[in-house]
Coordinates of C-alpha atoms and ligand atoms in Angstrom, one line a residue:
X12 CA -32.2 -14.1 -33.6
X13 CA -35.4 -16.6 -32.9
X14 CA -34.1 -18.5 -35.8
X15 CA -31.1 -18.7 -34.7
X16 CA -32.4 -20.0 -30.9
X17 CA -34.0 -22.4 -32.5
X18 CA -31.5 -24.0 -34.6
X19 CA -29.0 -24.1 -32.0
X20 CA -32.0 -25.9 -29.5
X21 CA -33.0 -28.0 -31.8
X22 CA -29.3 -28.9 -33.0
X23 CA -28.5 -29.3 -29.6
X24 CA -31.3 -31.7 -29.0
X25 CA -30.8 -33.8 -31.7
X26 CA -27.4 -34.7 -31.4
X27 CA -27.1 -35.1 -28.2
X28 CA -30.3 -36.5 -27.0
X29 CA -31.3 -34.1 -24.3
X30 CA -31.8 -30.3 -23.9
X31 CA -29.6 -28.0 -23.1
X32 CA -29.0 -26.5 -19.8
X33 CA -29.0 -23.0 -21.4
X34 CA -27.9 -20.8 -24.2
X35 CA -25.6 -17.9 -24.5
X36 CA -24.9 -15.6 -27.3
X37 CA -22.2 -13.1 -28.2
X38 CA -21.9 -10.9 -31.0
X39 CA -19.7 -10.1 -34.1
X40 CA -17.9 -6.8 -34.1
X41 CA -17.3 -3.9 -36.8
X42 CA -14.5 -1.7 -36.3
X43 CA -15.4 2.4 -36.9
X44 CA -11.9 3.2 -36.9
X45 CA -8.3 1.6 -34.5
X46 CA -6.5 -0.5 -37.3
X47 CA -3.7 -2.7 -36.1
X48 CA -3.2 -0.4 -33.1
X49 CA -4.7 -2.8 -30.8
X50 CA -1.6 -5.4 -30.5
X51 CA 0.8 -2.1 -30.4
X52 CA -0.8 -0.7 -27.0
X53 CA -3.1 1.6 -28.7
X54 CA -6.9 2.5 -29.1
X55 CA -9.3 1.4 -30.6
X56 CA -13.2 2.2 -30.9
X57 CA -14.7 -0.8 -32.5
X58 CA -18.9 -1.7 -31.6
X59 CA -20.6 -4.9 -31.5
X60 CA -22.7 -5.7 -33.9
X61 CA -26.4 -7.3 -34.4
X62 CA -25.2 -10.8 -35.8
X63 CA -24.7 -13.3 -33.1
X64 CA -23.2 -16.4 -32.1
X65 CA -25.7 -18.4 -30.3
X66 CA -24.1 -21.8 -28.1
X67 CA -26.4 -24.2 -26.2
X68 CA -24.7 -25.9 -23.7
X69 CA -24.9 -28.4 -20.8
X70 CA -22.4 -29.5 -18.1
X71 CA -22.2 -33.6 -18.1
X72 CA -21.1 -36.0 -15.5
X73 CA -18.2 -37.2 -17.2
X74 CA -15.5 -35.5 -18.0
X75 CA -15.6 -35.5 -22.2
X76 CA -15.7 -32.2 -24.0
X77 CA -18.2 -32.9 -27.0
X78 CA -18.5 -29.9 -29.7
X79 CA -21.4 -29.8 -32.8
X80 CA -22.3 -27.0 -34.6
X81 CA -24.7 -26.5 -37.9
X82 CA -21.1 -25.5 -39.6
X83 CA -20.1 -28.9 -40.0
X84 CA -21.5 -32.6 -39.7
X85 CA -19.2 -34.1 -37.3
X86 CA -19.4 -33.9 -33.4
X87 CA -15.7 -33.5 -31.8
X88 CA -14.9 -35.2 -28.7
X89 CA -11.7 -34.9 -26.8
X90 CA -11.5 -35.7 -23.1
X91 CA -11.1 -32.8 -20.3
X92 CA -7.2 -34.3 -19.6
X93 CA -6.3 -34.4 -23.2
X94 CA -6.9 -30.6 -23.7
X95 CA -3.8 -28.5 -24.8
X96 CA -3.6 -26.3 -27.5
X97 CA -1.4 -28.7 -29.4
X98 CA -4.6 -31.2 -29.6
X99 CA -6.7 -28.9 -31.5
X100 CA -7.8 -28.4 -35.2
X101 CA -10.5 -27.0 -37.1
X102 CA -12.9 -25.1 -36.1
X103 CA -13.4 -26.8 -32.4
X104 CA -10.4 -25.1 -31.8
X105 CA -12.2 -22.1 -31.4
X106 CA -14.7 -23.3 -28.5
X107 CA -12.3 -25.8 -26.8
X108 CA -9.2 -23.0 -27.1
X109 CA -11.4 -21.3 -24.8
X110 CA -11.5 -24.4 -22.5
X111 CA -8.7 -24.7 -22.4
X112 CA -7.6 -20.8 -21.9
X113 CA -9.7 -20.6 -19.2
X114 CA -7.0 -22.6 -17.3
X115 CA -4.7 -20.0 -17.8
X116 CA -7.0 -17.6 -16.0
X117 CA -7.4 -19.7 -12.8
X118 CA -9.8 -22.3 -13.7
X119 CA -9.0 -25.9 -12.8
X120 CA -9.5 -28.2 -15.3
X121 CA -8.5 -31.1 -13.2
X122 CA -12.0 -30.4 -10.9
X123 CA -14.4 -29.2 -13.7
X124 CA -17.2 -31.5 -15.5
X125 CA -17.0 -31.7 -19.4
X126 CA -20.0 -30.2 -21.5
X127 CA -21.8 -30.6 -24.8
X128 CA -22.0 -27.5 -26.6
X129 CA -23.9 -26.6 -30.3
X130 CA -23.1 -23.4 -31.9
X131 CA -24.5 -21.6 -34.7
X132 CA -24.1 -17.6 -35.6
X133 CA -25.2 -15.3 -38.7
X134 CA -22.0 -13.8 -38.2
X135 CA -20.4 -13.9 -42.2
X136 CA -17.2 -15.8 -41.8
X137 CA -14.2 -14.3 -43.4
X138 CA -15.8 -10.6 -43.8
X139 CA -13.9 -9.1 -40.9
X140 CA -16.8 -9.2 -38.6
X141 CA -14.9 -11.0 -36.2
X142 CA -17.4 -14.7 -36.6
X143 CA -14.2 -16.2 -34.1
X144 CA -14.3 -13.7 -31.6
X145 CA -18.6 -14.2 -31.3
X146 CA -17.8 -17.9 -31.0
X147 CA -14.8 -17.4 -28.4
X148 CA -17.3 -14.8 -26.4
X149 CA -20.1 -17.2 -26.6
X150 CA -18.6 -20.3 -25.0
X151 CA -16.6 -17.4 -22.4
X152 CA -19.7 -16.3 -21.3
X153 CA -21.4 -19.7 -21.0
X154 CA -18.5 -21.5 -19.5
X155 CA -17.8 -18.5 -16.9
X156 CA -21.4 -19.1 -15.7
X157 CA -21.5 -23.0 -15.8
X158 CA -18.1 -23.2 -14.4
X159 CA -18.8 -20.9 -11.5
X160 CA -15.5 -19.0 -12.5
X161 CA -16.6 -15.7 -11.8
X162 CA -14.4 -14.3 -14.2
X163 CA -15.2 -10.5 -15.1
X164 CA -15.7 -9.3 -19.1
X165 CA -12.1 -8.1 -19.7
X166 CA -10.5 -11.3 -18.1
X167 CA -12.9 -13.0 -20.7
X168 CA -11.8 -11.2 -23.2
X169 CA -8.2 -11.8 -22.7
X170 CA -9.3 -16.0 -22.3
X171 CA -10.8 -15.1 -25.8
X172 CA -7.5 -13.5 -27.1
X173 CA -5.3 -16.3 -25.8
X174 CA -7.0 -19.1 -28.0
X175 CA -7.6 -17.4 -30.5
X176 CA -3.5 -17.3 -30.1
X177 CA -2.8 -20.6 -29.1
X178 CA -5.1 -23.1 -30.2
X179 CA -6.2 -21.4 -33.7
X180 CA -2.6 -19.4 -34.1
X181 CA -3.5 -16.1 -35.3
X182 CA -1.1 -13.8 -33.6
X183 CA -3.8 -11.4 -32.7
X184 CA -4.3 -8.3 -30.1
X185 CA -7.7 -7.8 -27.4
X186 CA -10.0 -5.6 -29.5
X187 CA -12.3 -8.1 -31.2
X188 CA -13.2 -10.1 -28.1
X189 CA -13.5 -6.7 -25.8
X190 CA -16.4 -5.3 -28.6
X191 CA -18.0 -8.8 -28.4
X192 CA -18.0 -8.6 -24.3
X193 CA -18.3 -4.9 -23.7
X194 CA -20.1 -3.5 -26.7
X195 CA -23.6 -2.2 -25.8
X196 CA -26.9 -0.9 -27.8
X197 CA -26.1 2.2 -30.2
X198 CA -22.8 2.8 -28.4
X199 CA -19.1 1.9 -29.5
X200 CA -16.2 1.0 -27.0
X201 CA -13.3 2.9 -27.1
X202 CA -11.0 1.0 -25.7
X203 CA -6.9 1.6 -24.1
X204 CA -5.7 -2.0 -25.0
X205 CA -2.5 -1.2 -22.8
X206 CA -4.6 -0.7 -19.6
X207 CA -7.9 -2.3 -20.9
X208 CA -9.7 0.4 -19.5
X209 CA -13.0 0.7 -21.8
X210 CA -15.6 3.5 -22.4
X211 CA -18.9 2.4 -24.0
X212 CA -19.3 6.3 -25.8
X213 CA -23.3 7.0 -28.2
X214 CA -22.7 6.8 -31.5
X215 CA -25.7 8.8 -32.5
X216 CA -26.0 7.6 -35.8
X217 CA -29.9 7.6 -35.8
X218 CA -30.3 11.0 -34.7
X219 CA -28.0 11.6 -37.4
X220 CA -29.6 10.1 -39.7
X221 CA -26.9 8.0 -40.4
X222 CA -26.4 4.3 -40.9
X223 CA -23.4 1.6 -40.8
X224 CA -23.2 0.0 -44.4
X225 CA -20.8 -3.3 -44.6
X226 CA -19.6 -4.1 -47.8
X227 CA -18.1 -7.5 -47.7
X228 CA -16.0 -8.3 -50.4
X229 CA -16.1 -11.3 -50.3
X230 CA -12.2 -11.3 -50.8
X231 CA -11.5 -14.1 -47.7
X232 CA -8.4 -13.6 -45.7
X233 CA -6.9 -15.2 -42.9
X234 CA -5.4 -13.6 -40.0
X235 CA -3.1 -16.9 -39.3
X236 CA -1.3 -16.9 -42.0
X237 CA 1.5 -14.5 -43.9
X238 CA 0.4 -10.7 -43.9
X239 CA -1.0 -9.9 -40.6
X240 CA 1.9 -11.2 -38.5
X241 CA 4.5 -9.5 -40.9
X242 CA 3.4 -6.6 -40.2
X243 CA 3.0 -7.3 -36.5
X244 CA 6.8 -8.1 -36.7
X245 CA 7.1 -4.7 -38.6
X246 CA 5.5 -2.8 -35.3
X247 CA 7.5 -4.4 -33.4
X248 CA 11.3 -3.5 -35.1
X249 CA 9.7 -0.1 -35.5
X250 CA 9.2 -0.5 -31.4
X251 CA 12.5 -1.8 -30.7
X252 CA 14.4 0.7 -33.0
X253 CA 13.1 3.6 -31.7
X254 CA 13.7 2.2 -27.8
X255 CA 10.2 1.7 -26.7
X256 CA 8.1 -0.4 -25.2
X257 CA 5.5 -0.2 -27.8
X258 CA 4.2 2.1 -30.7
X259 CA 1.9 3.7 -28.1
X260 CA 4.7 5.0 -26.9
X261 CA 5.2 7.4 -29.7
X262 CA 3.3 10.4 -31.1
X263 CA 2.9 12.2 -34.2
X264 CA 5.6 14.3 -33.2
X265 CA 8.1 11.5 -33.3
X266 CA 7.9 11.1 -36.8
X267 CA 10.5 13.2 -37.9
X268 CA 13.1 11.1 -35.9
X269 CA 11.9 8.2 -37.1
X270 CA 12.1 8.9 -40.5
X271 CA 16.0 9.3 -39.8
X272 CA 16.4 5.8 -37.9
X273 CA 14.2 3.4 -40.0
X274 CA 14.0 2.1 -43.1
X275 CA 11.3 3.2 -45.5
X276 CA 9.0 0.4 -45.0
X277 CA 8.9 0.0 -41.5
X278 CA 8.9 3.8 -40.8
X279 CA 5.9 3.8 -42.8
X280 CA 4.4 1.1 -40.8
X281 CA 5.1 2.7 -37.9
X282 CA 3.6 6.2 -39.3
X283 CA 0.1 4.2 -39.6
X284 CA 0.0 2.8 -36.3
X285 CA 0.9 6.3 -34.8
X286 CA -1.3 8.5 -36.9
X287 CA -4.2 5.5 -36.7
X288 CA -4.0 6.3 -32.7
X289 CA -4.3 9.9 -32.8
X290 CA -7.4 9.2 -35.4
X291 CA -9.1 7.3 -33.1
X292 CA -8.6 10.1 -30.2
X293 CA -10.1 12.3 -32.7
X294 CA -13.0 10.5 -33.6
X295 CA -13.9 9.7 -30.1
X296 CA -13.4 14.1 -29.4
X297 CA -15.5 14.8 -32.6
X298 CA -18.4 12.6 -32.0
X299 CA -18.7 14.1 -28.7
X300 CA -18.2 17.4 -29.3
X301 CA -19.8 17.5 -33.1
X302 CA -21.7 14.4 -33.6
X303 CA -21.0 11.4 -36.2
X304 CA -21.9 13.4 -39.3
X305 CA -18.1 15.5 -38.5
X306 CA -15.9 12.0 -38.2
X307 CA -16.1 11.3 -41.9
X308 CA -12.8 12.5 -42.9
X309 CA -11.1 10.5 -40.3
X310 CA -12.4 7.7 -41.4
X311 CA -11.3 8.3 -45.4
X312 CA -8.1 9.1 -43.4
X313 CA -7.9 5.9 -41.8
X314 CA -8.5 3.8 -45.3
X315 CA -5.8 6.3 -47.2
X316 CA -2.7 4.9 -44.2
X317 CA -3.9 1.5 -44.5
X318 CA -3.2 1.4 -48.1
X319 CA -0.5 3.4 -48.7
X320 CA 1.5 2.6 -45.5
X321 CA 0.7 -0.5 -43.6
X322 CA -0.7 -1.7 -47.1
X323 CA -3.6 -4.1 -46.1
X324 CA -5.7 -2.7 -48.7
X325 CA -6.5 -5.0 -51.6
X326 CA -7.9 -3.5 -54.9
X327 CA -11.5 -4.6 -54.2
X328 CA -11.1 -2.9 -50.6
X329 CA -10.2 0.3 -52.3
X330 CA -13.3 0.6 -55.2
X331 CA -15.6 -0.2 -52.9
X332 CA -14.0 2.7 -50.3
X333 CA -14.2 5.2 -53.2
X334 CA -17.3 4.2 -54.7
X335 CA -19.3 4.3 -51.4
X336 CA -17.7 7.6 -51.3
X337 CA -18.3 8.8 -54.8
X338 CA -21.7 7.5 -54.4
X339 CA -23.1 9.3 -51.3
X340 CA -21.1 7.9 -48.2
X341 CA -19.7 10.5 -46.1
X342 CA -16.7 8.8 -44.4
X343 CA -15.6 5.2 -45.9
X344 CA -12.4 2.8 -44.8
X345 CA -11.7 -1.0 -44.7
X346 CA -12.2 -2.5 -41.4
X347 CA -10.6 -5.7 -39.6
X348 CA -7.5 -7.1 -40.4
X349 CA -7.1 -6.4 -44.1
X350 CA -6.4 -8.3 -46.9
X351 CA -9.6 -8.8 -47.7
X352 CA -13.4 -8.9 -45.6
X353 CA -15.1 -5.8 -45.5
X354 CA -15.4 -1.9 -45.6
X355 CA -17.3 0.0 -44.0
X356 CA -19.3 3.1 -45.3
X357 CA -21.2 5.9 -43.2
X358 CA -24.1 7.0 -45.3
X359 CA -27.3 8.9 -44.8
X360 CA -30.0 6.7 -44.7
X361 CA -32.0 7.7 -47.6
X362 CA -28.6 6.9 -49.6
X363 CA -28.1 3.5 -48.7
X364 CA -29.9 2.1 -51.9
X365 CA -27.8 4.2 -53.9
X366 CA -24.6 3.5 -52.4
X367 CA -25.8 -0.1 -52.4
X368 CA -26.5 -0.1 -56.0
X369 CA -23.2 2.2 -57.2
X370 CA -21.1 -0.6 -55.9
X371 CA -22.6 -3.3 -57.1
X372 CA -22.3 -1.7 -60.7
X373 CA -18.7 -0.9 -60.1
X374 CA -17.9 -4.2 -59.0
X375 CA -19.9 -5.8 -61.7
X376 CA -18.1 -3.4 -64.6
X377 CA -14.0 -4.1 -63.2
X378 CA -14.9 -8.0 -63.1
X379 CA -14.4 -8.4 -59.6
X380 CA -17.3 -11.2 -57.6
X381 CA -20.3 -10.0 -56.3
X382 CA -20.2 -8.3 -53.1
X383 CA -22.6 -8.3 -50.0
X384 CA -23.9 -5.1 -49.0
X385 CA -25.7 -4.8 -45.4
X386 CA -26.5 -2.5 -42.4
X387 CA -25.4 -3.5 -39.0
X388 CA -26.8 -1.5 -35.8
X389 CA -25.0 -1.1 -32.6
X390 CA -25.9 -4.2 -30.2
X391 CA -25.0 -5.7 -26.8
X392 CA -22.6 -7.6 -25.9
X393 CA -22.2 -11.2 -25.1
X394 CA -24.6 -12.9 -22.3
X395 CA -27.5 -15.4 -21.3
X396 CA -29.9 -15.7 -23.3
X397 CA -33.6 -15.1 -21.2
Ligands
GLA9 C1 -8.0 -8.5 -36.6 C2 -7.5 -8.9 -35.2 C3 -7.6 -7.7 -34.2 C4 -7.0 -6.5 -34.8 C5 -7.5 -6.2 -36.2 C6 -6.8 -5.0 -36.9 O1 -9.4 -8.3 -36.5 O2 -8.2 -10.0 -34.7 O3 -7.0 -8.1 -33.0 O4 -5.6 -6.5 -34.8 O5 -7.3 -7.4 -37.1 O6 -7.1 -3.9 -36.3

């Protein structure tokens, strides 16, 4: 984290000649277990995670928006009155999507000053660990502030949310920007994403001896293209078909009709949203009744659907899922969006090398790239840095 304040002061101060006003930082996310249940009403319990986005940022007296980061060489300028969605490319359309989404939650644009913002994070891009949501957070939190907005966490959330829709174009739901605003130390948020009510619940895992391992396969996937908003459109002729609202609506007991309305595909779609909410509820009931060591099985649960019915698994998703498991892990699933990024493994923490090493070799003998294997702790959410 001091590295990363200093790269972003010292980017900051370089290209723009001046230092900045402050920095903010927000953090990426892993998901323990909610898959694809966010944008169909449901629950998920997802914690922020110890790699951050940091962004150093400074009001001007003008009103140009100018955007550098140590990602890429160029600086991107684009006037205050220029900024719409349809103006945006690249990765400043992360940072000035949230601009400009802010002005769908009562800022107004026509009476702010621009900025010059520099970002950097250690958030892995393209492992599932939600790097956009940290940057969205980031300039959220430090915009809110500079801005005077006032805005409250969930509001920021949903400003996060709406770029990430509009200006990137990656149909996605609330649950990545929430764990990036609300998550705090050694503590997951269980989330409603139809009220946005949130509980931050103690994971426990160190009394438990347990750790987090990610293993990012390195496999990168995209969330605005193809898969993810197929099967959103799958959720949502599930919804419609069965006359409700949303797949919230329904419970495992609804199955049975469904099986008789839909077609195979979608009904099996819509059996992995449904069973993937009542998994959550039970994870959030075990951990507090029996502590992390019991939510394992949920967990292999959780992987098992996402392969076999909402199929976002991808082969290297799956070997590293049973080799973690094989080797030591005692609950393992892929987390994020699928398609590729990361799984996650729960391990004892005197297994870790083991684990670490097991799928390396079985990576290694089916010819598949080498994947990175880290532990990520429970951390706070986005804010000021001191
Ligand atoms: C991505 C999206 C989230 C969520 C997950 C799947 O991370 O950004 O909104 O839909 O996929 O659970």
């Amino acid at each position: 984290m001091n590295d990363l304040i200093t790269t972003v002061t010292d980017g900051f101060t370089s290209r723009f000649d001046a230092a900045p006003a402050g920095l903010w930082s927000a953090p990426g996310r892993v998901n323990l277990i909610g898959e694809h249940t966010d944008y169909n009403d449901g629950f998920v319990f997802p914690f922020a995670i110890n790699r951050r986005t940091v962004v150093a940022l400074s009001l001007r007296d003008d009103r140009l928006l100018r955007v550098a980061s140590s990602f890429a060489a160029e600086t991107v300028e684009l006037p205050l009155d220029d900024l719409t969605p349809e103006n945006l490319a690249g990765w400043s359309a992360y940072p000035l999507g949230v601009a400009w989404a802010l002005s769908q939650f009562g800022a107004d644009l026509t009476a702010v000053p621009g900025f010059d913002v520099f970002i950097d994070s250690d958030v892995p891009i393209g492992a599932g660990l939600s790097s956009s949501a940290a940057i969205e957070s980031a300039v959220a939190v430090a915009l809110n502030d500079l801005w005077q907005l006032g805005l409250d966490r969930r509001v920021l959330a949903r400003v996060g949310q709406l770029a990430e829709n509009r200006a990137v174009g990656a149909p996605t739901g609330i649950m990545d920007q929430s764990a990036s605003l609300l998550g705090e130390a050694d503590a997951a948020v269980f989330l409603d994403c139809r009220s946005l009510e949130a509980e931050v619940i103690p994971l426990g895992f160190d009394a438990a001896g347990l750790e987090l391992l990610i293993i990012d396969t390195r496999v990168s996937h995209a969330h605005s293209t193809g898969g993810y908003a197929s099967r959103r459109a799958s959720c949502e002729l599930g919804a419609r078909m069965l006359g409700v609202t949303s797949l919230r609506d329904l419970t495992v007991d609804d199955l049975a009709r469904a099986a008789d309305v839909l077609d195979d595909e979608t009904f099996r779609r819509v059996r992995h949203v449904v069973t993937e909410n009542q998994r959550v509820l039970d994870t959030v009931r075990t951990l507090r009744a029996q502590g992390p060591t019991a939510i394992g099985d949920l967990l292999d649960a959780s992987h098992l659907s996402m392969r076999d019915d909402f199929e976002i698994s991808v082969p290297e998703l799956d070997l590293a899922v049973e080799t973690a498991r094989g080797a030591g892990a005692i609950g393992a699933r892929m987390t994020g969006g699928g398609f590729g990024g990361a799984a996650i493994a729960l391990t004892p923490s005197a297994l870790i090398p083991q684990v670490t090493a097991a799928v390396i070799a079985a990576f290694a003998a089916q010819g598949f790239g080498v994947p990175d294997l880290f532990v990520v702790r429970a951390a706070d959410g986005a804010g000021r840095q001191e």
